[in-house]
Tab-separated table of C-alpha atoms in Angstrom:
chain	number	residue	atom	x	y	z
A	197	MET	CA	-7.825	28.475	-1.983
A	198	GLU	CA	-10.704	27.652	-4.441
A	199	TYR	CA	-13.343	24.966	-4.208
A	200	THR	CA	-15.948	24.003	-6.490
A	201	PHE	CA	-18.072	21.977	-4.653
A	202	SER	CA	-20.541	22.981	-2.183
A	203	PRO	CA	-22.436	19.813	-0.569
A	204	LEU	CA	-25.317	21.838	-0.788
A	205	THR	CA	-26.137	22.117	-4.289
A	206	ASP	CA	-23.476	20.234	-6.203
A	207	PHE	CA	-24.179	16.343	-5.481
A	208	GLU	CA	-25.083	15.204	-8.287
A	209	GLN	CA	-21.537	16.339	-9.875
A	210	LEU	CA	-20.124	13.801	-6.717
A	211	GLU	CA	-22.789	10.950	-8.176
A	212	SER	CA	-21.273	11.304	-11.178
A	213	ALA	CA	-17.903	11.201	-10.156
A	214	LEU	CA	-18.428	8.131	-8.196
A	215	GLU	CA	-19.601	6.457	-10.724
A	216	LYS	CA	-16.131	7.182	-13.418
A	217	LEU	CA	-14.244	5.886	-9.896
A	218	TYR	CA	-16.006	3.130	-8.754
A	219	GLY	CA	-17.888	1.208	-12.027
A	220	GLN	CA	-21.297	0.203	-12.665
A	221	GLY	CA	-23.727	-1.037	-9.876
A	222	GLN	CA	-22.033	0.778	-7.259
A	223	GLN	CA	-22.614	4.406	-7.742
A	224	ALA	CA	-25.788	3.684	-5.047
A	225	ALA	CA	-23.737	2.230	-2.245
A	226	GLN	CA	-20.737	5.242	-2.849
A	227	ALA	CA	-23.030	7.457	-2.626
A	228	ALA	CA	-24.500	6.845	0.354
A	229	ARG	CA	-21.270	6.290	1.620
A	230	TYR	CA	-20.587	9.969	1.002
A	231	ARG	CA	-23.532	11.031	2.091
A	232	GLY	CA	-22.350	9.688	5.591
A	233	LEU	CA	-18.607	11.221	4.247
A	234	LEU	CA	-20.462	14.848	4.273
A	235	GLN	CA	-22.305	14.678	7.301
A	236	GLY	CA	-20.007	13.592	9.530
A	237	PHE	CA	-17.688	16.829	8.210
A	238	SER	CA	-20.639	18.838	9.432
A	239	ASP	CA	-21.030	17.145	12.654
A	240	THR	CA	-17.848	17.498	13.374
A	241	PHE	CA	-16.572	20.963	12.457
A	242	GLY	CA	-19.924	22.290	11.495
A	243	GLY	CA	-21.571	23.334	8.149
A	244	ALA	CA	-18.940	24.973	5.168
A	245	GLU	CA	-19.655	27.481	2.262
A	246	HIS	CA	-17.432	25.003	0.207
A	247	LEU	CA	-16.222	21.404	0.269
A	248	ALA	CA	-13.851	19.438	-1.608
A	249	VAL	CA	-13.569	15.871	-1.715
A	250	PHE	CA	-10.579	13.388	-2.227
A	251	SER	CA	-9.965	9.383	-2.439
A	252	ALA	CA	-7.217	7.949	-2.619
A	253	PRO	CA	-7.224	3.556	-3.148
A	254	GLY	CA	-5.974	0.512	-0.895
A	255	ARG	CA	-2.944	-1.398	-2.963
A	256	THR	CA	-2.378	-4.564	-3.834
A	257	GLU	CA	0.941	-6.309	-4.192
A	258	ILE	CA	0.899	-8.761	-6.913
A	259	GLY	CA	4.240	-9.445	-7.694
A	260	GLY	CA	7.602	-9.069	-5.615
A	261	ASN	CA	7.811	-9.740	-1.810
A	262	HIS	CA	10.181	-6.726	-0.141
A	263	THR	CA	11.742	-5.645	-3.578
A	264	ASP	CA	10.863	-2.156	-3.891
A	265	HIS	CA	13.083	-0.819	-0.195
A	266	GLN	CA	16.215	-2.905	-2.257
A	267	HIS	CA	15.726	-0.900	-5.331
A	268	GLY	CA	13.896	-3.486	-7.322
A	269	LYS	CA	11.332	-4.375	-9.225
A	270	VAL	CA	6.888	-5.122	-8.446
A	271	LEU	CA	3.966	-5.411	-9.986
A	272	ALA	CA	1.253	-3.873	-7.934
A	273	GLY	CA	-2.514	-2.163	-8.183
A	274	SER	CA	-4.903	0.270	-6.758
A	275	VAL	CA	-8.116	-1.584	-5.665
A	276	ASN	CA	-11.546	-0.701	-5.266
A	277	LEU	CA	-11.085	0.332	-0.990
A	278	ASP	CA	-10.261	3.497	-0.362
A	279	VAL	CA	-9.601	6.179	2.309
A	280	ILE	CA	-11.348	9.283	1.413
A	281	ALA	CA	-12.257	13.145	3.014
A	282	ALA	CA	-13.810	16.151	2.604
A	283	VAL	CA	-12.054	18.877	3.316
A	284	ALA	CA	-13.039	22.887	4.038
A	285	PRO	CA	-10.476	26.333	4.982
A	286	SER	CA	-9.950	26.200	8.989
A	287	GLY	CA	-9.159	30.271	8.400
A	288	ASP	CA	-6.032	29.673	10.887
A	289	ASN	CA	-2.483	28.072	11.176
A	290	THR	CA	-3.545	24.580	11.935
A	291	ILE	CA	-4.152	21.344	10.344
A	292	ARG	CA	-7.048	19.489	11.913
A	293	ILE	CA	-7.937	15.474	10.479
A	294	GLN	CA	-10.404	13.608	11.751
A	295	SER	CA	-10.649	10.193	10.989
A	296	GLU	CA	-13.440	8.360	11.859
A	297	GLY	CA	-13.593	6.212	14.978
A	298	PHE	CA	-9.629	7.896	15.775
A	299	PRO	CA	-8.615	10.905	18.152
A	300	MET	CA	-7.896	13.984	15.650
A	301	ASP	CA	-5.199	14.858	14.381
A	302	VAL	CA	-4.221	18.334	14.878
A	303	ILE	CA	-0.995	20.017	13.227
A	304	ASP	CA	0.464	23.707	14.204
A	305	LEU	CA	1.632	25.180	10.598
A	306	ALA	CA	4.229	26.545	12.891
A	307	ASP	CA	5.922	24.037	13.590
A	308	LEU	CA	7.145	21.382	11.278
A	309	SER	CA	9.728	19.979	12.882
A	310	ILE	CA	10.059	15.943	13.599
A	311	ARG	CA	8.892	15.148	16.888
A	312	GLU	CA	10.119	11.712	18.673
A	313	GLU	CA	6.577	11.904	20.368
A	314	GLU	CA	4.691	11.469	17.544
A	315	LYS	CA	6.881	8.265	15.446
A	316	ASN	CA	4.307	6.201	15.017
A	317	THR	CA	1.190	8.070	14.447
A	318	SER	CA	-0.797	9.847	11.660
A	319	ALA	CA	0.048	12.916	13.084
A	320	ALA	CA	3.539	12.125	11.988
A	321	ILE	CA	2.547	11.463	8.505
A	322	ILE	CA	0.332	14.813	8.738
A	323	ARG	CA	3.367	17.053	9.359
A	324	GLY	CA	5.989	14.994	7.924
A	325	ILE	CA	3.734	15.672	4.036
A	326	ALA	CA	3.182	19.276	5.067
A	327	ALA	CA	6.563	19.870	6.363
A	328	TRP	CA	7.948	18.588	2.799
A	329	PHE	CA	5.856	21.107	1.009
A	330	SER	CA	6.471	23.922	3.274
A	331	GLN	CA	9.998	23.054	2.196
A	332	ARG	CA	9.842	23.650	-1.542
A	333	GLY	CA	8.184	27.278	-0.595
A	334	CYS	CA	4.537	25.748	-0.656
A	335	ARG	CA	2.468	28.057	1.425
A	336	VAL	CA	0.558	24.993	3.572
A	337	GLU	CA	-2.815	26.900	4.935
A	338	GLY	CA	-4.543	25.413	7.847
A	339	PHE	CA	-7.610	23.274	6.488
A	340	ASN	CA	-9.971	20.739	8.282
A	341	ALA	CA	-10.669	17.506	6.858
A	342	TYR	CA	-12.846	14.411	8.010
A	343	THR	CA	-11.817	11.068	6.818
A	344	THR	CA	-13.657	7.271	6.309
A	345	SER	CA	-12.170	4.533	5.274
A	346	ASN	CA	-13.002	0.735	4.005
A	347	VAL	CA	-9.336	0.076	3.069
A	348	LEU	CA	-8.966	-2.194	6.651
A	349	LYS	CA	-6.104	-1.416	8.790
A	350	GLY	CA	-3.974	-3.989	9.514
A	351	SER	CA	-4.905	-6.051	5.974
A	352	GLY	CA	-1.831	-5.123	4.062
A	353	LEU	CA	-3.533	-3.536	1.720
A	354	SER	CA	-1.889	-0.857	3.271
A	355	SER	CA	-4.344	1.312	4.736
A	356	SER	CA	-1.140	3.747	5.899
A	357	ALA	CA	0.336	4.460	2.192
A	358	ALA	CA	-3.189	5.593	1.216
A	359	PHE	CA	-4.081	8.533	4.197
A	360	GLU	CA	-0.413	9.406	3.035
A	361	VAL	CA	-0.911	9.794	-0.846
A	362	LEU	CA	-4.682	10.990	0.390
A	363	VAL	CA	-2.936	14.383	2.690
A	364	GLY	CA	-0.623	14.652	0.036
A	365	THR	CA	-2.908	14.959	-3.159
A	366	ILE	CA	-5.438	17.210	-0.661
A	367	ILE	CA	-2.020	19.745	-0.057
A	368	ASN	CA	-0.915	19.516	-4.024
A	369	HIS	CA	-4.373	20.280	-4.975
A	370	LEU	CA	-4.755	23.465	-2.526
A	371	PHE	CA	-1.944	24.528	-2.064
A	372	TYR	CA	0.595	24.010	-4.901
A	373	GLY	CA	-1.130	24.449	-8.013
A	374	GLN	CA	-1.440	20.750	-8.741
A	375	GLN	CA	2.383	20.529	-9.073
A	376	CYS	CA	3.698	17.446	-7.964
A	377	THR	CA	2.932	14.652	-10.106
A	378	PRO	CA	1.635	10.830	-8.938
A	379	VAL	CA	5.370	9.643	-8.517
A	380	GLN	CA	6.302	12.638	-6.549
A	381	ILE	CA	2.820	12.008	-4.108
A	382	ALA	CA	4.357	8.562	-3.627
A	383	GLN	CA	7.662	9.917	-2.788
A	384	ILE	CA	6.106	12.245	-0.043
A	385	GLY	CA	4.373	9.901	1.469
A	386	GLN	CA	6.956	7.793	1.546
A	387	TYR	CA	9.929	10.695	3.163
A	388	ALA	CA	7.323	11.425	5.903
A	389	GLU	CA	6.731	7.635	6.459
A	390	ASN	CA	10.827	7.377	6.838
A	391	VAL	CA	11.926	10.672	8.733
A	392	TYR	CA	8.916	11.364	10.390
A	393	PHE	CA	7.001	8.410	11.096
A	394	GLY	CA	10.000	6.179	11.594
A	395	LYS	CA	9.381	3.403	9.410
A	396	PRO	CA	12.009	2.410	6.761
A	397	SER	CA	10.106	1.355	4.516
A	398	GLY	CA	10.112	1.041	0.507
A	399	LEU	CA	8.353	2.551	-2.340
A	400	LEU	CA	5.911	0.347	-3.262
A	401	ASP	CA	2.826	1.194	-1.093
A	402	GLN	CA	2.908	4.528	-1.950
A	403	MET	CA	3.286	4.333	-5.567
A	404	ALA	CA	0.728	1.413	-6.082
A	405	SER	CA	-1.590	4.043	-3.969
A	406	SER	CA	-1.041	7.376	-6.161
A	407	VAL	CA	-0.584	6.355	-9.921
A	408	GLY	CA	-3.526	3.563	-9.771
A	409	ASN	CA	-4.457	1.283	-11.986
A	410	MET	CA	-1.953	-2.218	-12.265
A	411	VAL	CA	1.411	-1.154	-13.171
A	412	THR	CA	5.282	-2.670	-13.053
A	413	ILE	CA	8.095	-0.428	-11.481
A	414	ASP	CA	11.234	-0.399	-11.305
A	415	PHE	CA	13.363	1.278	-9.040
A	416	ALA	CA	16.522	1.113	-9.795
A	417	ASP	CA	16.810	4.883	-9.616
A	418	ASN	CA	14.418	5.331	-6.667
A	419	ALA	CA	14.518	9.218	-7.402
A	420	ASN	CA	13.162	8.762	-11.053
A	421	PRO	CA	11.662	4.740	-10.565
A	422	ILE	CA	9.973	3.520	-14.362
A	423	VAL	CA	6.229	3.065	-14.326
A	424	GLU	CA	4.690	0.962	-16.687
A	425	ARG	CA	1.253	-0.409	-17.153
A	426	VAL	CA	-0.218	-3.555	-17.445
A	427	ASP	CA	-3.730	-3.759	-18.158
A	428	PHE	CA	-5.324	-7.363	-17.868
A	429	ASP	CA	-8.877	-7.944	-16.267
A	430	PHE	CA	-8.165	-11.479	-13.850
A	431	ALA	CA	-12.202	-11.670	-13.938
A	432	HIS	CA	-12.221	-12.294	-17.486
A	433	SER	CA	-9.104	-14.798	-17.064
A	434	GLY	CA	-11.818	-17.248	-14.880
A	435	TYR	CA	-10.030	-15.865	-11.703
A	436	ALA	CA	-11.408	-13.673	-8.998
A	437	LEU	CA	-8.447	-11.864	-7.394
A	438	CYS	CA	-8.929	-12.339	-3.492
A	439	ILE	CA	-7.085	-10.735	0.014
A	440	VAL	CA	-8.059	-12.894	2.652
A	441	ASP	CA	-7.564	-11.220	6.253
A	442	SER	CA	-5.510	-13.863	8.762
A	443	GLY	CA	-6.879	-11.985	11.880
A	444	ALA	CA	-3.625	-11.236	13.020
A	445	ASP	CA	-2.933	-7.469	13.006
A	446	HIS	CA	0.761	-6.501	12.110
A	447	ALA	CA	0.766	-2.647	13.715
A	448	ASP	CA	2.813	-3.976	17.139
A	449	LEU	CA	5.574	-5.989	14.292
A	450	THR	CA	7.582	-2.574	13.405
A	451	ASP	CA	10.983	-4.709	14.189
A	452	GLU	CA	9.977	-7.658	12.286
A	453	TYR	CA	9.598	-5.227	9.228
A	454	ALA	CA	12.793	-3.081	10.001
A	455	ALA	CA	15.071	-6.470	10.705
A	456	VAL	CA	14.578	-7.178	6.673
A	457	THR	CA	16.329	-4.267	5.549
A	458	ARG	CA	18.794	-3.926	8.513
A	459	GLU	CA	19.747	-7.437	7.516
A	460	LEU	CA	19.970	-6.913	3.688
A	461	LYS	CA	21.932	-3.719	4.318
A	462	GLU	CA	25.040	-5.827	6.207
A	463	VAL	CA	25.143	-7.713	3.486
A	464	CYS	CA	25.526	-4.762	0.933
A	465	ALA	CA	27.660	-3.373	3.613
A	466	HIS	CA	30.541	-6.075	2.670
A	467	PHE	CA	30.619	-5.457	-1.113
A	468	GLY	CA	30.112	-1.190	-0.159
A	469	ARG	CA	27.084	-0.774	-1.383
A	470	SER	CA	23.675	0.438	0.254
A	471	VAL	CA	21.180	-1.881	-1.355
A	472	LEU	CA	20.706	-5.096	-2.892
A	473	ARG	CA	20.082	-3.900	-6.854
A	474	GLU	CA	23.960	-2.630	-6.612
A	475	VAL	CA	25.458	-5.696	-5.846
A	476	PRO	CA	25.838	-8.111	-9.093
A	477	GLU	CA	24.590	-11.573	-7.739
A	478	ALA	CA	27.665	-13.636	-9.179
A	479	ASP	CA	29.077	-11.455	-6.391
A	480	PHE	CA	26.918	-12.294	-4.300
A	481	TYR	CA	27.230	-15.986	-4.459
A	482	ALA	CA	31.138	-16.040	-4.513
A	483	GLU	CA	31.351	-14.098	-1.203
A	484	LEU	CA	28.337	-16.075	0.267
A	485	PRO	CA	30.719	-18.078	3.081
A	486	THR	CA	32.313	-14.373	3.915
A	487	LEU	CA	28.035	-13.074	3.548
A	488	ARG	CA	26.995	-16.422	5.766
A	489	ARG	CA	29.345	-15.594	9.203
A	490	LYS	CA	29.243	-11.557	8.718
A	491	ALA	CA	25.396	-11.082	7.892
A	492	GLY	CA	24.293	-14.613	9.179
A	493	ASP	CA	22.147	-16.968	7.412
A	494	ARG	CA	19.136	-15.213	7.731
A	495	ALA	CA	20.726	-12.256	6.095
A	496	VAL	CA	21.352	-14.531	3.236
A	497	LEU	CA	18.478	-16.382	2.640
A	498	ARG	CA	16.343	-13.066	2.107
A	499	ALA	CA	18.875	-11.583	-0.257
A	500	ILE	CA	18.848	-14.449	-2.520
A	501	HIS	CA	14.361	-13.834	-2.342
A	502	ILE	CA	14.830	-10.767	-3.614
A	503	TYR	CA	16.973	-11.541	-6.487
A	504	GLU	CA	14.787	-13.673	-7.091
A	505	ASP	CA	11.675	-12.556	-6.865
A	506	ASN	CA	12.989	-9.589	-9.318
A	507	ARG	CA	12.858	-11.990	-11.353
A	508	ARG	CA	9.632	-13.238	-11.248
A	509	VAL	CA	8.153	-10.233	-11.470
A	510	GLU	CA	9.580	-10.126	-14.801
A	511	ALA	CA	7.989	-12.983	-15.961
A	512	GLN	CA	4.879	-12.268	-14.392
A	513	VAL	CA	4.729	-9.191	-16.609
A	514	LYS	CA	5.473	-10.955	-19.624
A	515	ALA	CA	3.126	-13.851	-18.802
A	516	LEU	CA	-0.071	-11.354	-18.114
A	517	ARG	CA	0.923	-9.092	-21.236
A	518	ALA	CA	0.927	-12.416	-23.454
A	519	GLY	CA	-2.184	-13.945	-21.825
A	520	ASP	CA	-0.633	-16.584	-20.199
A	521	PHE	CA	-2.332	-17.030	-17.130
A	522	ASP	CA	-0.912	-20.327	-15.982
A	523	ALA	CA	1.999	-18.888	-16.034
A	524	PHE	CA	1.560	-16.306	-14.247
A	525	LEU	CA	0.039	-18.485	-11.472
A	526	GLN	CA	3.005	-20.708	-11.445
A	527	GLN	CA	5.208	-17.271	-10.869
A	528	VAL	CA	2.582	-16.335	-8.035
A	529	THR	CA	2.833	-20.014	-6.121
A	530	ALA	CA	7.012	-19.825	-6.766
A	531	SER	CA	6.760	-15.925	-5.259
A	532	GLY	CA	4.679	-17.226	-1.891
A	533	LEU	CA	7.282	-19.868	-0.994
A	534	SER	CA	10.198	-18.387	-1.553
A	535	SER	CA	8.698	-15.471	0.943
A	536	TRP	CA	7.912	-18.070	3.451
A	537	ARG	CA	11.475	-20.685	3.241
A	538	LEU	CA	13.805	-17.549	2.027
A	539	LEU	CA	12.133	-14.396	3.247
A	540	GLN	CA	11.029	-15.273	6.307
A	541	ASN	CA	7.900	-13.016	6.643
A	542	VAL	CA	5.160	-15.483	6.914
A	543	VAL	CA	5.843	-16.268	10.926
A	544	PRO	CA	7.461	-13.592	13.307
A	545	ALA	CA	10.588	-14.410	15.240
A	546	GLY	CA	10.177	-16.938	18.247
A	547	TYR	CA	6.031	-17.195	17.512
A	548	THR	CA	4.660	-20.441	18.364
A	549	HIS	CA	0.836	-20.250	19.777
A	550	HIS	CA	0.308	-17.291	17.409
A	551	GLN	CA	1.169	-17.951	13.402
A	552	GLU	CA	-2.000	-17.252	11.736
A	553	VAL	CA	-0.516	-16.463	8.145
A	554	ALA	CA	0.399	-19.722	8.274
A	555	VAL	CA	-2.375	-21.290	9.039
A	556	ALA	CA	-4.567	-19.338	6.210
A	557	LEU	CA	-1.751	-19.874	3.894
A	558	THR	CA	-2.469	-23.847	4.633
A	559	VAL	CA	-6.032	-24.087	4.195
A	560	CYS	CA	-5.523	-21.735	1.138
A	561	GLU	CA	-4.073	-23.896	-0.105
A	562	LYS	CA	-5.792	-27.166	0.528
A	563	LEU	CA	-9.262	-25.520	-0.690
A	564	LEU	CA	-7.442	-24.571	-4.465
A	565	ASN	CA	-6.198	-28.053	-4.513
A	566	GLY	CA	-3.349	-27.518	-7.281
A	567	ARG	CA	-5.947	-24.889	-8.850
A	568	GLY	CA	-5.054	-20.965	-8.707
A	569	ALA	CA	-2.239	-19.765	-6.414
A	570	CYS	CA	-1.920	-17.673	-2.546
A	571	ARG	CA	0.970	-16.358	-1.196
A	572	VAL	CA	1.349	-14.370	1.709
A	573	HIS	CA	0.705	-10.343	1.079
A	574	GLY	CA	2.297	-7.268	1.496
A	575	GLY	CA	4.896	-6.890	4.507
A	576	GLY	CA	4.141	-9.703	5.866
A	577	PHE	CA	4.350	-11.022	9.771
A	578	ALA	CA	0.786	-10.254	9.858
A	579	GLY	CA	-2.210	-9.244	7.977
A	580	THR	CA	-3.145	-10.975	5.068
A	581	ILE	CA	-2.261	-13.424	1.943
A	582	GLN	CA	-3.552	-13.040	-1.471
A	583	ALA	CA	-5.235	-15.858	-3.437
A	584	PHE	CA	-6.049	-16.206	-6.880
A	585	VAL	CA	-9.386	-18.455	-6.903
A	586	PRO	CA	-11.310	-19.777	-10.051
A	587	LEU	CA	-14.608	-18.283	-10.326
A	588	ASP	CA	-16.239	-21.875	-9.831
A	589	MET	CA	-14.684	-22.194	-6.108
A	590	LEU	CA	-15.141	-18.801	-5.185
A	591	GLU	CA	-17.881	-19.314	-2.936
A	592	ARG	CA	-17.114	-22.072	-1.738
A	593	PHE	CA	-13.536	-20.869	-0.689
A	594	GLN	CA	-14.944	-17.419	0.536
A	595	THR	CA	-17.301	-20.031	2.758
A	596	GLU	CA	-14.522	-22.189	4.200
A	597	MET	CA	-12.011	-18.990	4.931
A	598	GLU	CA	-14.856	-17.503	6.646
A	599	ARG	CA	-15.483	-19.965	8.661
A	600	LEU	CA	-11.984	-20.699	9.715
A	601	LEU	CA	-11.016	-16.804	10.198
A	602	GLY	CA	-14.738	-15.115	10.482
A	603	ASP	CA	-17.560	-13.120	8.822
A	604	GLY	CA	-15.994	-10.507	6.306
A	605	SER	CA	-12.502	-11.973	5.992
A	606	CYS	CA	-12.357	-12.672	2.808
A	607	HIS	CA	-12.669	-10.102	0.259
A	608	VAL	CA	-12.731	-10.542	-3.871
A	609	LEU	CA	-11.466	-7.256	-5.006
A	610	SER	CA	-10.799	-5.607	-8.427
A	611	ILE	CA	-8.480	-3.403	-9.687
A	612	ARG	CA	-9.356	0.436	-9.419
A	613	PRO	CA	-8.273	2.790	-12.888
A	614	VAL	CA	-6.989	5.443	-10.525
A	615	GLY	CA	-4.884	6.422	-8.237
A	616	GLY	CA	-5.743	9.797	-5.729
A	617	VAL	CA	-7.560	11.961	-7.014
A	618	ARG	CA	-10.047	14.981	-6.398
A	619	LEU	CA	-13.518	14.177	-7.112
A	620	VAL	CA	-14.828	17.844	-6.888
């Protein structure tokens, strides 16, 4: 392995990279954060002659709710919250990753087979990513890594995808000669999440984190998704992009997410297809009575949402490129209502006492009072909502949402220009 960064001599090089990544005005705070990262590595693993430093961002889904796993269309962006890592060779055949505040993950590279007891753990993600590279002839070697993250876990900003992209980027840079593109890094993360972690996710989260900026993605060919940049500055339009934490953790709701894909598979199976993108909408409606009997009404409603949200993504991209922000906001609102009514990913099945996302959306709508827009964010059922808030309302909006949901629950974000990256 070749490392180009020594924390004892090259911190100025790192600080220069931080300004490019986080923008002006953030350099001092980020420098302090990275110094803490290096100290964390030293405290955990001792001294290291050379270190490499990596970053992978969280993501925000802007359009296309649950459309990705049906080979649909999405609009998404990487955000200015990330997971960062300091990495050094371990000199053995073991990967050790110490994520701040969590137990250390230790992966023996001699055994990269799927382990049932590791399902739903970060160790499964690391093992799955290492296995992907190893299966393609990459000689993955042992390394030690210390990571810290300000991507809120369970927030809908996809801390898991950021972690996947981080690990994939580390191995790609250190052992694979950077042969993998950002799109491939995303696909590797999805592979690990689907096969090793055990969650049947789509590709949106990993793609937005890995590619960076704001992008629209068409997953018609999941192996070769079409990715296009969408350059637009929300602040210059007079709006802030806010993510509001409802206070509900979605960590134990895997069955709710899996039910979405399972029910849509039942719809598709009627046509001999595997994803809804392969089923013509006219054929779907022609078979509606039969589909209701075979797959159930919720499955039918969820399918209708997918068809319509794909069209909304197209309309959102068109509106942003035309500078028509009002038209964009109308589509955001329509997507949010469809997610609640048709996709039904706001309240988990059977929940009555706890309906945090529904409460957060209702209060958000009341505060916005016909301006801006809000919607359930990401997978739904728990986690966060997204809001586009007029700048003249932002202070009161943030104050009132945090009065309801707690200090620090309302986050004002910006779109980050790059995805997973090695800084030095």
